[in-house]
PDB file of C-alpha atoms and ligand atoms in Angstrom:
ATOM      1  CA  UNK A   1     142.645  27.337  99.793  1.00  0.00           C
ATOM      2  CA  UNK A   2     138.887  26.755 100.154  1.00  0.00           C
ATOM      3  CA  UNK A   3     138.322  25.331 103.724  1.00  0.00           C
ATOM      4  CA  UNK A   4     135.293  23.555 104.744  1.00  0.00           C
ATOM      5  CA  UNK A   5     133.444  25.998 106.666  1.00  0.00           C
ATOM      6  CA  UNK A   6     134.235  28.549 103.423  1.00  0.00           C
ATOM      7  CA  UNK A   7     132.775  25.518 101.414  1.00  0.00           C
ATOM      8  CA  UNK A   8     129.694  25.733 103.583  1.00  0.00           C
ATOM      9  CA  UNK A   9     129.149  29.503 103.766  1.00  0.00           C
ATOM     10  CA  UNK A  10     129.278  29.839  99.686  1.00  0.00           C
ATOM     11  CA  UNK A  11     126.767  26.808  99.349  1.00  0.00           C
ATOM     12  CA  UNK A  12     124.019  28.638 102.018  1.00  0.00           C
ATOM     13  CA  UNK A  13     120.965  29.241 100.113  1.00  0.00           C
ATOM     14  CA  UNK A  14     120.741  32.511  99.275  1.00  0.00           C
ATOM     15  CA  UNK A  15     117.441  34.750  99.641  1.00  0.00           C
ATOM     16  CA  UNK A  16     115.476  34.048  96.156  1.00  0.00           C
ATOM     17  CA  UNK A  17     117.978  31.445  94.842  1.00  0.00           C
ATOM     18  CA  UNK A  18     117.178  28.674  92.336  1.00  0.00           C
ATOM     19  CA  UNK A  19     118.276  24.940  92.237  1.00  0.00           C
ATOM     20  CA  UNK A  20     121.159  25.230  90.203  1.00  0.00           C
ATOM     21  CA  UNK A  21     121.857  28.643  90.230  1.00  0.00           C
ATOM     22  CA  UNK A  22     125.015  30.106  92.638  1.00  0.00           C
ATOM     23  CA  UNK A  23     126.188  33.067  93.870  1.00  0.00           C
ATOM     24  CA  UNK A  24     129.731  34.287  94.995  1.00  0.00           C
ATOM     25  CA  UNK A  25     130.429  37.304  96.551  1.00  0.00           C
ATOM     26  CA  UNK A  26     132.067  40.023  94.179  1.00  0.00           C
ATOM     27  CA  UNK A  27     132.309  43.007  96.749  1.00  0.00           C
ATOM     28  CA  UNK A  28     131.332  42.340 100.168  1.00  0.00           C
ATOM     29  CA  UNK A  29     129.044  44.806 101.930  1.00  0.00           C
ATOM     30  CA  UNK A  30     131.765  46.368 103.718  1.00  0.00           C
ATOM     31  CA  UNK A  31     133.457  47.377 101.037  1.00  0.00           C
ATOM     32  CA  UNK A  32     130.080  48.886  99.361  1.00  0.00           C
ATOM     33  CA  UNK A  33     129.308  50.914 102.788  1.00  0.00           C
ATOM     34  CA  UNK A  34     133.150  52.515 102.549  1.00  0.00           C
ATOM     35  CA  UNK A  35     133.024  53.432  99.048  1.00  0.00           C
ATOM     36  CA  UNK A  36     129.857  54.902  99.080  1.00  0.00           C
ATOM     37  CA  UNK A  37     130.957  56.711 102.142  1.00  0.00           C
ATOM     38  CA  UNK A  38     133.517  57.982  99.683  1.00  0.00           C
ATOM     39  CA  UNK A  39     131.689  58.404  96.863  1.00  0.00           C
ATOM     40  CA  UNK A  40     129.499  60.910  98.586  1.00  0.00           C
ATOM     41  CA  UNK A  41     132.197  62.721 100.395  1.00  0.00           C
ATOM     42  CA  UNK A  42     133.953  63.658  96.601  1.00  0.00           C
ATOM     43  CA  UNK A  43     130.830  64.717  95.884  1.00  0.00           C
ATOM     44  CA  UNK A  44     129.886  66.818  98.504  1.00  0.00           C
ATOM     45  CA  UNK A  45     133.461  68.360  98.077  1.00  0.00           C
ATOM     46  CA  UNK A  46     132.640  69.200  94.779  1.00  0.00           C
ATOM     47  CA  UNK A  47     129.427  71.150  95.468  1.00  0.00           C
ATOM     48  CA  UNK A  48     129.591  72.126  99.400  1.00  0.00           C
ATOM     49  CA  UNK A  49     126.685  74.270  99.237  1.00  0.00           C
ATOM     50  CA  UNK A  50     124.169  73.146  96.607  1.00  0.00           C
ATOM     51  CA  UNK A  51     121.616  71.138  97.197  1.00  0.00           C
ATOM     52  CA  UNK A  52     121.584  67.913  95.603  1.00  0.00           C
ATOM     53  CA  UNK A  53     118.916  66.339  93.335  1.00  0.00           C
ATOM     54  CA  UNK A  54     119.254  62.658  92.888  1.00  0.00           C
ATOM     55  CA  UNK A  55     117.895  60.816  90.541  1.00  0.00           C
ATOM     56  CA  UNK A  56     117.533  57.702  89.941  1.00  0.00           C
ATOM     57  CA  UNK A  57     116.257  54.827  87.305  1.00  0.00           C
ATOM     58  CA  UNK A  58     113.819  52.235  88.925  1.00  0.00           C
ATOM     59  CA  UNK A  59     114.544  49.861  90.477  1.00  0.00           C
ATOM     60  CA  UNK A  60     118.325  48.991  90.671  1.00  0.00           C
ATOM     61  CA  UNK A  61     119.573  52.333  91.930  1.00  0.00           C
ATOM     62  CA  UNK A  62     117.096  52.475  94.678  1.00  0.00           C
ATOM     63  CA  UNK A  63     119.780  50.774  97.410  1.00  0.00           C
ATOM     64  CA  UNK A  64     122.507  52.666  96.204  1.00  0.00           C
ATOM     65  CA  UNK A  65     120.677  55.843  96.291  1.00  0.00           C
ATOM     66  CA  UNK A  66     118.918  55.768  99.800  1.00  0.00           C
ATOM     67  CA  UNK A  67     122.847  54.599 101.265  1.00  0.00           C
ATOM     68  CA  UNK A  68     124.288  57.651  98.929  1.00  0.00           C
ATOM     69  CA  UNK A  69     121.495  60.141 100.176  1.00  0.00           C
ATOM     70  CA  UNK A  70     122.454  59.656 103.871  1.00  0.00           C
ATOM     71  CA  UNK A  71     126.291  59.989 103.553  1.00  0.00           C
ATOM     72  CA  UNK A  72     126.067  63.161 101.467  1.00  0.00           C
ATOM     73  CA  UNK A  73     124.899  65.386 104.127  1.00  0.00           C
ATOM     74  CA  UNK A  74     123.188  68.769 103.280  1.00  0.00           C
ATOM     75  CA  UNK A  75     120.101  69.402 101.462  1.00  0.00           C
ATOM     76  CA  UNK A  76     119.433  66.527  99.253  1.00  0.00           C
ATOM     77  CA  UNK A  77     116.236  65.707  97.233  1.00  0.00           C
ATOM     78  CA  UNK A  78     115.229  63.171  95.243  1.00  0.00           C
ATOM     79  CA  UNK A  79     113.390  61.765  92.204  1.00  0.00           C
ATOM     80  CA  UNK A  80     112.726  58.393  89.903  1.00  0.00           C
ATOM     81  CA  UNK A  81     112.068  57.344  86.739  1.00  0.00           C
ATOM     82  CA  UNK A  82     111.485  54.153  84.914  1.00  0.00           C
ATOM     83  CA  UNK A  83     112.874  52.743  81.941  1.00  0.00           C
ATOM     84  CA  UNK A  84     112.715  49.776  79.364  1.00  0.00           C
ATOM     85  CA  UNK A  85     115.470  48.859  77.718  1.00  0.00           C
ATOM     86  CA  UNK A  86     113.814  46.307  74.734  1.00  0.00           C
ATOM     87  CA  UNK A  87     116.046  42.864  75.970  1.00  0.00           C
ATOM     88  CA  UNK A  88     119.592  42.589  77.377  1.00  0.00           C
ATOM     89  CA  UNK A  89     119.969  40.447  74.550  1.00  0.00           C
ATOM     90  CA  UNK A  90     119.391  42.769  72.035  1.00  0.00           C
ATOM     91  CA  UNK A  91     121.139  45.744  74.289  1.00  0.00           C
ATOM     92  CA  UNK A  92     122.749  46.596  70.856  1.00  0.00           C
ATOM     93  CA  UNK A  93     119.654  47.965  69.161  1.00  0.00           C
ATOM     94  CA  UNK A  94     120.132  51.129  71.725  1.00  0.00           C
ATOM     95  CA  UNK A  95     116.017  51.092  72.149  1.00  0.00           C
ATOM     96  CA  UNK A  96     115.059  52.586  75.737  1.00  0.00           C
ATOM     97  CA  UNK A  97     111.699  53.932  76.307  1.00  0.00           C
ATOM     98  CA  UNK A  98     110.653  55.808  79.003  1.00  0.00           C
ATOM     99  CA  UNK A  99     107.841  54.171  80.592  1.00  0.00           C
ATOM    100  CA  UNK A 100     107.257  56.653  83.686  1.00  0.00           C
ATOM    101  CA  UNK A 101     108.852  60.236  83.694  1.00  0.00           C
ATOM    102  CA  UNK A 102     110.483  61.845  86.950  1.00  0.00           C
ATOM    103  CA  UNK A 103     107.677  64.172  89.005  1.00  0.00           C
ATOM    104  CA  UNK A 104     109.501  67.606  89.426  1.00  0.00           C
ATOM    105  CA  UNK A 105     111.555  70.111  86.992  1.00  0.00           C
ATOM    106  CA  UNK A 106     115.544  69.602  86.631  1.00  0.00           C
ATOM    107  CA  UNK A 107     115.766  73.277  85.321  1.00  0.00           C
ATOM    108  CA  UNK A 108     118.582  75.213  87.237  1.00  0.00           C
ATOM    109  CA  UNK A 109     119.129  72.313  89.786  1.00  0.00           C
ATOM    110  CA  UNK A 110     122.428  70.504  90.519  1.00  0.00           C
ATOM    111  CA  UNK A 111     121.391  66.756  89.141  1.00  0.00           C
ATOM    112  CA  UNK A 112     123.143  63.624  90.024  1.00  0.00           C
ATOM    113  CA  UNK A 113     122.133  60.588  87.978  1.00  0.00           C
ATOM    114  CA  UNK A 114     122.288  57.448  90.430  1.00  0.00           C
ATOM    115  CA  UNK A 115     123.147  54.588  88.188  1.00  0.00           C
ATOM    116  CA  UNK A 116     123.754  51.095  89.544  1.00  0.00           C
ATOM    117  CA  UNK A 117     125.630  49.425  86.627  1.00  0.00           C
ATOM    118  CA  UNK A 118     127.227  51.013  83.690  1.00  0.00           C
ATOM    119  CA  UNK A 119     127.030  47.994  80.874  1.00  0.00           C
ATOM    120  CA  UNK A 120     126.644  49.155  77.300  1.00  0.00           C
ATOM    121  CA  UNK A 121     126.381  52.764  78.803  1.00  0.00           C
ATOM    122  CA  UNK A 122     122.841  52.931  76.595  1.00  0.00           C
ATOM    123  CA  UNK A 123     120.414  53.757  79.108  1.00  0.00           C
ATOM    124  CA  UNK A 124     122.657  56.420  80.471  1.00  0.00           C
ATOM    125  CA  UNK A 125     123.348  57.673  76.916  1.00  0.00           C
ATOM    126  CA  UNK A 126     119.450  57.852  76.740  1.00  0.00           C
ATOM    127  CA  UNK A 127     119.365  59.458  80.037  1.00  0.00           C
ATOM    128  CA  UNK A 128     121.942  62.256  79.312  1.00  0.00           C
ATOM    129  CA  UNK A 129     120.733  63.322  76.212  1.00  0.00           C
ATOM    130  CA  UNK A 130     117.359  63.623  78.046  1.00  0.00           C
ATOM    131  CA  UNK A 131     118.383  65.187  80.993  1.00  0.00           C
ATOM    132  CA  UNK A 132     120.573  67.680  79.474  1.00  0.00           C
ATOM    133  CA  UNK A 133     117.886  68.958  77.114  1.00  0.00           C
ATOM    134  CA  UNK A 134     116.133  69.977  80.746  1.00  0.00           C
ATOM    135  CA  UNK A 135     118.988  72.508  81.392  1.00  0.00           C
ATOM    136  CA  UNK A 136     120.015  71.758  85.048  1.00  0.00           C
ATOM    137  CA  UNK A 137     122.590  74.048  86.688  1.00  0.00           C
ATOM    138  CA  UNK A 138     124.977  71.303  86.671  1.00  0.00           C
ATOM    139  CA  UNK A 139     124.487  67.742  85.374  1.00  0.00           C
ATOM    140  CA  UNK A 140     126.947  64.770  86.893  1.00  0.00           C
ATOM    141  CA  UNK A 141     126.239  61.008  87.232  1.00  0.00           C
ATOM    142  CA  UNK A 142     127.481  58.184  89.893  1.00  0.00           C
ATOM    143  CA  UNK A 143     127.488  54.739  89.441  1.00  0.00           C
ATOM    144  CA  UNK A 144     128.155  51.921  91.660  1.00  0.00           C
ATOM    145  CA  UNK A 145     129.607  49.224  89.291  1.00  0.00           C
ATOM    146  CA  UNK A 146     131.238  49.606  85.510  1.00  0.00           C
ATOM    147  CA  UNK A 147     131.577  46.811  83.569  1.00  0.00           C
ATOM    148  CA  UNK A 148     133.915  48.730  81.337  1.00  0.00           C
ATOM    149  CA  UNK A 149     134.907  46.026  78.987  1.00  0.00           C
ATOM    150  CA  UNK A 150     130.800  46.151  77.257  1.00  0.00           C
ATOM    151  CA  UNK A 151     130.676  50.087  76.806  1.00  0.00           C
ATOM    152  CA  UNK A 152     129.465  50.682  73.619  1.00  0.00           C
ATOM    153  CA  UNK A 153     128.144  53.809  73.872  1.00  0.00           C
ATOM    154  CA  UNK A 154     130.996  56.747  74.421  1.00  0.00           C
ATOM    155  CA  UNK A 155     129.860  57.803  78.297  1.00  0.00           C
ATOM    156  CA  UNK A 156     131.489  58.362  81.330  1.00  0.00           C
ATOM    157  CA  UNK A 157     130.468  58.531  85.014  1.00  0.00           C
ATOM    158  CA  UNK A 158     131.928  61.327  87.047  1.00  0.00           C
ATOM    159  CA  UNK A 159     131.746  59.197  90.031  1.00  0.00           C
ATOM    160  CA  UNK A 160     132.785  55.819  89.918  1.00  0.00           C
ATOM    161  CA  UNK A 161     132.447  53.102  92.612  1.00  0.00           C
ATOM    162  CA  UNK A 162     133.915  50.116  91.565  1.00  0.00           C
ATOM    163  CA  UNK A 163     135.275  48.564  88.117  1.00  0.00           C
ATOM    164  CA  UNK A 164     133.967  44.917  87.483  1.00  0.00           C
ATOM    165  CA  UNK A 165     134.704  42.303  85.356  1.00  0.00           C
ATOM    166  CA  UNK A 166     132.175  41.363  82.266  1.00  0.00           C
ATOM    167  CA  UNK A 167     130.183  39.383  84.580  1.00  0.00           C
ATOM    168  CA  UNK A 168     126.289  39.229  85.552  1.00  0.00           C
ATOM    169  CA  UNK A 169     125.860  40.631  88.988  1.00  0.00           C
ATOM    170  CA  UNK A 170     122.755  40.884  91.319  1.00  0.00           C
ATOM    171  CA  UNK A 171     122.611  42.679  94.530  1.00  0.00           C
ATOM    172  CA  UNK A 172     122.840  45.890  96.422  1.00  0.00           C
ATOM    173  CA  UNK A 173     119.550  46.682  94.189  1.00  0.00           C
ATOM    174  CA  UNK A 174     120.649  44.588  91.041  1.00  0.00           C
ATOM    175  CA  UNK A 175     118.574  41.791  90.024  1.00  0.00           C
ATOM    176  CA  UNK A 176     118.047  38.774  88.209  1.00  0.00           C
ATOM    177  CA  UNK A 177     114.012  38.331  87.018  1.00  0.00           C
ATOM    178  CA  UNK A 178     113.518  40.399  90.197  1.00  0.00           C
ATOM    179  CA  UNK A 179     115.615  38.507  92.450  1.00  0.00           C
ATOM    180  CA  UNK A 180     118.281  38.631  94.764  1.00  0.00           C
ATOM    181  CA  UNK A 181     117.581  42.892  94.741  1.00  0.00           C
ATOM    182  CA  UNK A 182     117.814  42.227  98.398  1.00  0.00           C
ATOM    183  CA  UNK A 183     121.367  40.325  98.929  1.00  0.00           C
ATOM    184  CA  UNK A 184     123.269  42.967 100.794  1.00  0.00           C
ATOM    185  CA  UNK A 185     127.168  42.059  98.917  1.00  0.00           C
ATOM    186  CA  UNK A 186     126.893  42.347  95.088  1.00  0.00           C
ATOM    187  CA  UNK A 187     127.185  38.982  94.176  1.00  0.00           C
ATOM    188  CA  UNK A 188     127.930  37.102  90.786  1.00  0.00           C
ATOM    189  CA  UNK A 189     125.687  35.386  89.574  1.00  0.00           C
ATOM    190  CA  UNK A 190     126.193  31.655  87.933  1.00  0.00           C
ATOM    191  CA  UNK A 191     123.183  30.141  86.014  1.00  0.00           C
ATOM    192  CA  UNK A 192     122.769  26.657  85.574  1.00  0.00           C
ATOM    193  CA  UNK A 193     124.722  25.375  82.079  1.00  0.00           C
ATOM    194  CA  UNK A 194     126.539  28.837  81.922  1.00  0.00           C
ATOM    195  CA  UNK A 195     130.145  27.628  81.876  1.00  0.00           C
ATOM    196  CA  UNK A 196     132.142  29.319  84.851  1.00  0.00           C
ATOM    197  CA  UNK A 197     134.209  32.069  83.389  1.00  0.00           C
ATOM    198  CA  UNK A 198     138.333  31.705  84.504  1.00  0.00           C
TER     199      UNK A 198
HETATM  200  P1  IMP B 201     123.262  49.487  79.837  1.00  0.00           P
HETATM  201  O1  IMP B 201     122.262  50.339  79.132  1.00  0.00           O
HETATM  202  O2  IMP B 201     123.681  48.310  78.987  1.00  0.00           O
HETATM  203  O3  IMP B 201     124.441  50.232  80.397  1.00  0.00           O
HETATM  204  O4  IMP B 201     122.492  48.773  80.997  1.00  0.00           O
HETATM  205  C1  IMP B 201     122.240  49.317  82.198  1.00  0.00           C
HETATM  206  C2  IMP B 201     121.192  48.510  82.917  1.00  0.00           C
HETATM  207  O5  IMP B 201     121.247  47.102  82.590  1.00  0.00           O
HETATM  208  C3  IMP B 201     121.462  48.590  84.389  1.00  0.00           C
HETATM  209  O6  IMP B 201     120.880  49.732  84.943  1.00  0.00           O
HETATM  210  C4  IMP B 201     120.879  47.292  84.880  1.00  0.00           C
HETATM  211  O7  IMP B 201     119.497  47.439  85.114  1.00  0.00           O
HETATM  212  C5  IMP B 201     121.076  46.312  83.738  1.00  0.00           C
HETATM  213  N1  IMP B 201     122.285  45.480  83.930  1.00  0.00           N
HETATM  214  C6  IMP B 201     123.425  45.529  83.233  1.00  0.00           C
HETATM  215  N2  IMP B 201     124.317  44.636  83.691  1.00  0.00           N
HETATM  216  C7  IMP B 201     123.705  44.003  84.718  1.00  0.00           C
HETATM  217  C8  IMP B 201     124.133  42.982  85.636  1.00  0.00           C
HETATM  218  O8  IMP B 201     125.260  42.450  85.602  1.00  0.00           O
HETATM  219  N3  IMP B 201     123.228  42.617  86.572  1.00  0.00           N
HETATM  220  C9  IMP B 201     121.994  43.158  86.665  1.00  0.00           C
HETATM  221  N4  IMP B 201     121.555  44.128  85.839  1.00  0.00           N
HETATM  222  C10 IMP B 201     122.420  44.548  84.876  1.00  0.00           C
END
């Protein structure tokens, strides 16, 4: 049941909103702190003494990864890139360009890709094959959120935090036309005329 002080807390403006658009909370902040807590333990277990090179596409991944980089513990670096992928609408097409390449060498280092959201799985498809022709020492990826239901391309994260639904989320990092990056819970997002999904 939906009280009336619930009522009131999900209709609070939220930082960047729009008339007409909503947002409900998906995972609450809480629950992001923990499993990122978690996520970086398994992966510290999994390489105790390396040190670990994050890396990250611009600019969704940047929350995740500065929360990720200070439960792992040990020597961790880090790096970005930036990519465009040519229109969500036409994600099928596969197109991603790299518009701004990471600073250092990957050679012989043990890499983490940071991903945000695993949709179609493109980018990171793009990303892997890219990476992997760099020869790190070992090669592994994270991600926060997989929409699993969308994947068309055949990748996998090694890490995952959370499985979602097929819905738009913004975020933790995730945006919509640059906003919301800054709600702390990832949140779904409801446009105006989009009917509500049961
Ligand atoms: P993919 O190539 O389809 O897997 O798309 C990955 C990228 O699309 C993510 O890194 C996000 O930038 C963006 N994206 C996919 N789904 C969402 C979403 O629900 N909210 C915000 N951005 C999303």
């Amino acid at each position: 049941m939906v009280t009336a002080a619930r009522k009131l807390r999900l209709s609070k403006p939220r930082p960047g909103s729009r008339p007409g658009e909503t947002v409900r909370v998906l995972i609450s902040r809480a629950r992001v702190r923990q499993r990122v807590r978690q996520l970086a333990r398994e992966i510290r277990r999994d390489f105790p003494k390396d040190t670990l090179h994050l890396v990250a596409v611009l600019k969704g991944s940047v929350l995740f990864l500065a929360d990720l980089a200070r439960e792992l513990g040990g020597e961790v670096s880090f790096d970005f890139l930036s990519v465009s992928s040519y229109g969500k609408t036409t994600a099928s097409s596969g197109e991603v360009k790299l518009i701004k390449d990471l600073d250092v060498s990957i050679e012989g280092r043990t890499v983490i890709a940071v991903e945000d959201i695993l949709d179609t799985g493109l980018t990171l498809k793009y990303l892997l094959h890219l990476f992997e022709g760099r020869k790190p020492k070992h090669m592994r990826v994270v991600v926060l959120l997989d929409k699993i239901d969308r994947r068309i391309a055949d990748v996998h994260a090694d890490y995952t935090g959370f499985t979602i639904p097929d819905e738009f989320v913004v975020g933790y990092g995730l945006d919509y036309d640059e906003r919301y990056r800054n709600l702390a819970d990832v949140c779904v997002l409801q446009l105006p005329h989009t009917p509500a999904k049961k």
